[in-house]
Amino acid sequence: MIEKVSKDRILYVDLLRIITIFTVIVFHIATNRWYSAYIESQSEWHVINFFVACLRWCVPVFFMLSGAIFLDPNYKITVKKLYTQTIPRILCALIFWSIAYRLISPITASLLGIKQISPEDFHRIYSEIFLGTPWHHLWFLYPLLAMYILTPLLRIFTANAKKEHYLYFLILYFIFGSIIPTINARYNINISFNISELYSYTGYFIAGYFFSKYDLTKTQTRILYTMGIIAIFGTYIASTITGLINGGPATQYFDRTAPNVMLGAFFVFVLVKNTVNNSHKILRYQNNKYITLLANCGFGIYLVHDFFNVALNLLNINTGTFPAILSVPILSITVYLFALIAVLTIRKIPILNKWII
């Protein structure tokens, strides 16, 4: 997801990068008023909840895209390159944007006369970087770093594994990394036998490479499509019903490694791959400079987009400003375009263009 790929681009990967980063922005726009809308406007909440529930697959697909590239034995990545280029770049981006975002809160509060800036505000900047909570969307960089650190070892597996090995791993990952932890968390029980090592985002990393390397049979594809569609819309239906019964938004269906979210992510990845690879009309856009540009800006857009979410909130422009069915896509497009402009500007600045986006 981070590195530029030489030679021919993988079109479905580029399109998934673009789709997924935009989906993340839609998700964040929707969640800004997910709780308050439930009290203030049920019609707005139903629209918001639809977007929130149906788009939960977005970040898992990010991890899958990274795995599709980094675990490919043909992709030239060495331990030296990892520790002199890839990992330092993520660390620099994490530190830079953590400081930038953490400065927003006290400065904004001071300008609005809410509270004065205090030393504690600046203490939080470096303390929360190490605690892994510098800003809500930057959490993603921590497990991403972990997977990059594991990449040399995981590539040994991907270089030697056969299809049945991947299927065996994914079955184990689905059971012990998704189903059992979800049951334990949701019903407050502790199933005595589990494989905690499988409870991580590394499974998505490997799944991304598996689905990129192997084509499923027609029967397997139909099964995955059916389960994926049921998982996505089932998440929406279950969260809506539970929210109405409990008198507030239901979050228990949204864990990123939950079975419904995992099936949704697998479904979206395979759907886009198959749609692109089976269409000669779409494949004509391989190496298209505009698609390549947007794909390469994806990571930077992810990092910078929340500045514009904050700006909209300060201006009191949100999904309640006008009907949510229109405001969610319109505000999402607005944030995406402003973030894209910001990234294109940063790309022109030496040093910053290499290390923070």
Coordinates of C-alpha atoms in Angstrom, one line a residue, residues 126-318:
Y126 CA 4.9 12.3 22.8
S127 CA 3.3 10.2 25.5
E128 CA 0.4 9.1 23.2
I129 CA 2.7 8.3 20.3
F130 CA 4.3 5.6 22.5
L131 CA 0.9 4.5 23.8
G132 CA -0.5 4.1 20.3
T133 CA -3.3 6.6 20.6
P134 CA -2.0 9.9 19.1
W135 CA -5.1 10.4 16.9
H136 CA -8.0 8.2 16.1
H137 CA -7.1 7.1 12.5
L138 CA -3.4 6.9 13.1
W139 CA -3.8 3.6 15.0
F140 CA -3.6 2.0 11.6
L141 CA 0.2 2.7 11.4
Y142 CA 1.0 0.6 14.5
P143 CA -0.2 -2.8 13.2
L144 CA 1.1 -1.8 9.7
L145 CA 4.6 -1.4 11.2
A146 CA 4.2 -4.8 12.9
M147 CA 3.4 -6.5 9.6
Y148 CA 6.3 -4.9 7.9
I149 CA 8.6 -6.1 10.6
L150 CA 7.2 -9.6 10.1
T151 CA 7.4 -9.4 6.3
P152 CA 10.8 -11.2 5.9
L153 CA 9.5 -14.2 7.8
L154 CA 6.0 -14.2 6.2
R155 CA 7.7 -14.1 2.7
I156 CA 9.3 -17.4 3.5
F157 CA 5.8 -18.9 4.0
T158 CA 4.4 -17.2 0.8
A159 CA 7.4 -18.3 -1.3
N160 CA 6.9 -22.0 -0.4
A161 CA 3.3 -22.5 0.5
K162 CA 0.8 -24.2 -1.8
K163 CA -2.8 -23.3 -2.2
E164 CA -4.0 -25.9 0.3
H165 CA -1.6 -24.3 2.9
Y166 CA -3.2 -20.9 2.5
L167 CA -6.7 -22.4 2.7
Y168 CA -5.7 -24.2 5.9
F169 CA -4.3 -21.0 7.4
L170 CA -7.3 -19.0 6.4
I171 CA -9.7 -21.6 8.0
L172 CA -7.6 -21.4 11.2
Y173 CA -7.5 -17.6 11.1
F174 CA -11.3 -17.4 10.6
I175 CA -12.0 -19.8 13.5
F176 CA -9.3 -18.8 16.0
G177 CA -8.7 -15.2 14.9
S178 CA -12.3 -14.2 14.3
I179 CA -15.1 -16.5 15.5
I180 CA -13.8 -17.5 18.9
P181 CA -12.6 -14.0 19.9
T182 CA -15.9 -12.6 18.8
I183 CA -17.9 -15.1 20.8
N184 CA -15.7 -14.5 23.9
A185 CA -16.1 -10.7 23.6
R186 CA -19.8 -10.6 22.8
Y187 CA -21.0 -13.2 25.3
N188 CA -18.4 -12.5 28.0
I189 CA -17.1 -16.1 28.1
N190 CA -13.7 -17.6 27.7
I191 CA -13.5 -20.6 25.4
S192 CA -10.6 -22.6 26.9
F193 CA -8.9 -23.6 23.7
N194 CA -7.7 -20.8 21.4
I195 CA -4.7 -19.8 19.4
S196 CA -4.0 -16.2 20.4
E197 CA -1.2 -15.9 17.8
L198 CA -3.9 -15.9 15.1
Y199 CA -5.7 -12.9 16.7
S200 CA -4.1 -10.1 14.7
Y201 CA -4.2 -8.3 11.4
T202 CA -1.4 -10.5 10.0
G203 CA -4.1 -12.9 8.7
Y204 CA -5.5 -10.1 6.5
F205 CA -1.9 -9.5 5.2
I206 CA -1.6 -13.1 4.2
A207 CA -5.1 -13.3 2.9
G208 CA -4.4 -10.4 0.6
Y209 CA -1.6 -12.2 -1.0
F210 CA -3.6 -15.4 -1.3
F211 CA -6.5 -13.8 -3.0
S212 CA -4.2 -11.9 -5.3
K213 CA -2.2 -15.0 -6.3
Y214 CA -5.0 -17.6 -6.7
D215 CA -8.3 -17.5 -8.5
L216 CA -11.2 -19.1 -6.7
T217 CA -13.3 -21.7 -8.5
K218 CA -16.8 -20.7 -9.7
T219 CA -18.4 -22.5 -6.8
Q220 CA -15.9 -21.0 -4.2
T221 CA -16.6 -17.5 -5.7
R222 CA -20.3 -17.9 -5.5
I223 CA -20.1 -19.1 -1.9
L224 CA -17.8 -16.1 -1.0
Y225 CA -20.0 -13.6 -2.8
T226 CA -23.1 -14.9 -1.1
M227 CA -21.5 -14.9 2.4
G228 CA -19.9 -11.5 1.8
I229 CA -23.2 -9.9 0.8
I230 CA -25.0 -11.5 3.7
A231 CA -22.2 -10.4 6.0
I232 CA -22.3 -6.7 4.9
F233 CA -26.1 -6.3 4.8
G234 CA -26.5 -8.5 7.9
T235 CA -24.2 -6.2 9.8
Y236 CA -26.4 -3.3 8.8
I237 CA -29.6 -5.1 9.7
A238 CA -28.3 -6.4 13.0
S239 CA -26.8 -3.1 14.1
T240 CA -30.0 -1.2 13.2
I241 CA -32.3 -3.6 15.1
T242 CA -29.9 -3.8 18.1
G243 CA -29.5 0.0 18.1
L244 CA -33.3 0.6 18.1
I245 CA -33.9 -2.0 20.8
N246 CA -31.0 -0.7 23.1
G247 CA -31.7 3.0 22.5
G248 CA -28.4 3.8 20.9
P249 CA -25.9 2.9 18.2
A250 CA -24.7 -0.7 18.4
T251 CA -20.9 -1.2 18.1
Q252 CA -20.6 -4.9 18.9
Y253 CA -20.8 -5.9 15.2
F254 CA -18.0 -3.7 14.1
D255 CA -14.8 -5.3 15.3
R256 CA -12.4 -5.3 12.4
T257 CA -11.6 -9.0 12.8
A258 CA -15.2 -10.1 13.4
P259 CA -16.5 -12.8 11.1
N260 CA -19.0 -10.5 9.3
V261 CA -16.3 -7.8 8.8
M262 CA -13.7 -10.4 7.6
L263 CA -16.1 -12.0 5.1
G264 CA -17.1 -8.5 3.8
A265 CA -13.4 -7.6 3.3
F266 CA -12.6 -10.9 1.5
F267 CA -15.7 -10.4 -0.7
V268 CA -14.9 -6.8 -1.7
F269 CA -11.3 -7.7 -2.5
V270 CA -12.2 -10.7 -4.7
L271 CA -15.2 -8.8 -6.3
V272 CA -13.0 -5.9 -7.5
K273 CA -10.2 -8.2 -8.6
N274 CA -12.6 -10.4 -10.6
T275 CA -14.5 -7.5 -12.1
V276 CA -11.4 -5.7 -13.3
N277 CA -9.5 -8.8 -14.5
N278 CA -12.5 -10.1 -16.4
S279 CA -13.2 -6.9 -18.2
H280 CA -11.1 -5.9 -21.3
K281 CA -12.7 -2.5 -21.2
I282 CA -11.5 -1.8 -17.7
L283 CA -8.1 -3.4 -18.3
R284 CA -7.4 -0.8 -21.0
Y285 CA -6.8 1.6 -18.1
Q286 CA -3.8 -0.3 -16.7
N287 CA -0.9 2.2 -16.2
N288 CA -3.3 5.1 -16.6
K289 CA -1.5 8.1 -15.2
Y290 CA -4.5 9.5 -13.4
I291 CA -5.4 6.2 -11.7
T292 CA -1.7 5.7 -10.8
L293 CA -1.5 9.2 -9.3
L294 CA -4.6 8.7 -7.2
A295 CA -3.4 5.3 -6.0
N296 CA 0.0 6.6 -5.1
C297 CA -1.6 9.5 -3.2
G298 CA -3.8 7.1 -1.2
F299 CA -1.6 6.8 1.9
G300 CA -1.1 10.5 2.1
I301 CA -4.8 11.2 1.7
Y302 CA -5.4 8.8 4.6
L303 CA -3.0 10.6 6.8
V304 CA -4.1 14.2 6.0
H305 CA -7.8 13.9 5.5
D306 CA -8.9 14.3 9.1
F307 CA -7.6 17.9 9.1
F308 CA -10.5 18.7 6.8
N309 CA -13.0 16.6 8.9
V310 CA -12.0 18.8 11.8
A311 CA -12.4 22.0 9.7
L312 CA -15.9 21.0 8.7
N313 CA -16.8 20.3 12.3
L314 CA -15.5 23.7 13.4
L315 CA -17.6 25.3 10.7
N316 CA -20.6 23.2 12.0
I317 CA -21.0 21.6 8.6
N318 CA -21.9 17.9 9.0

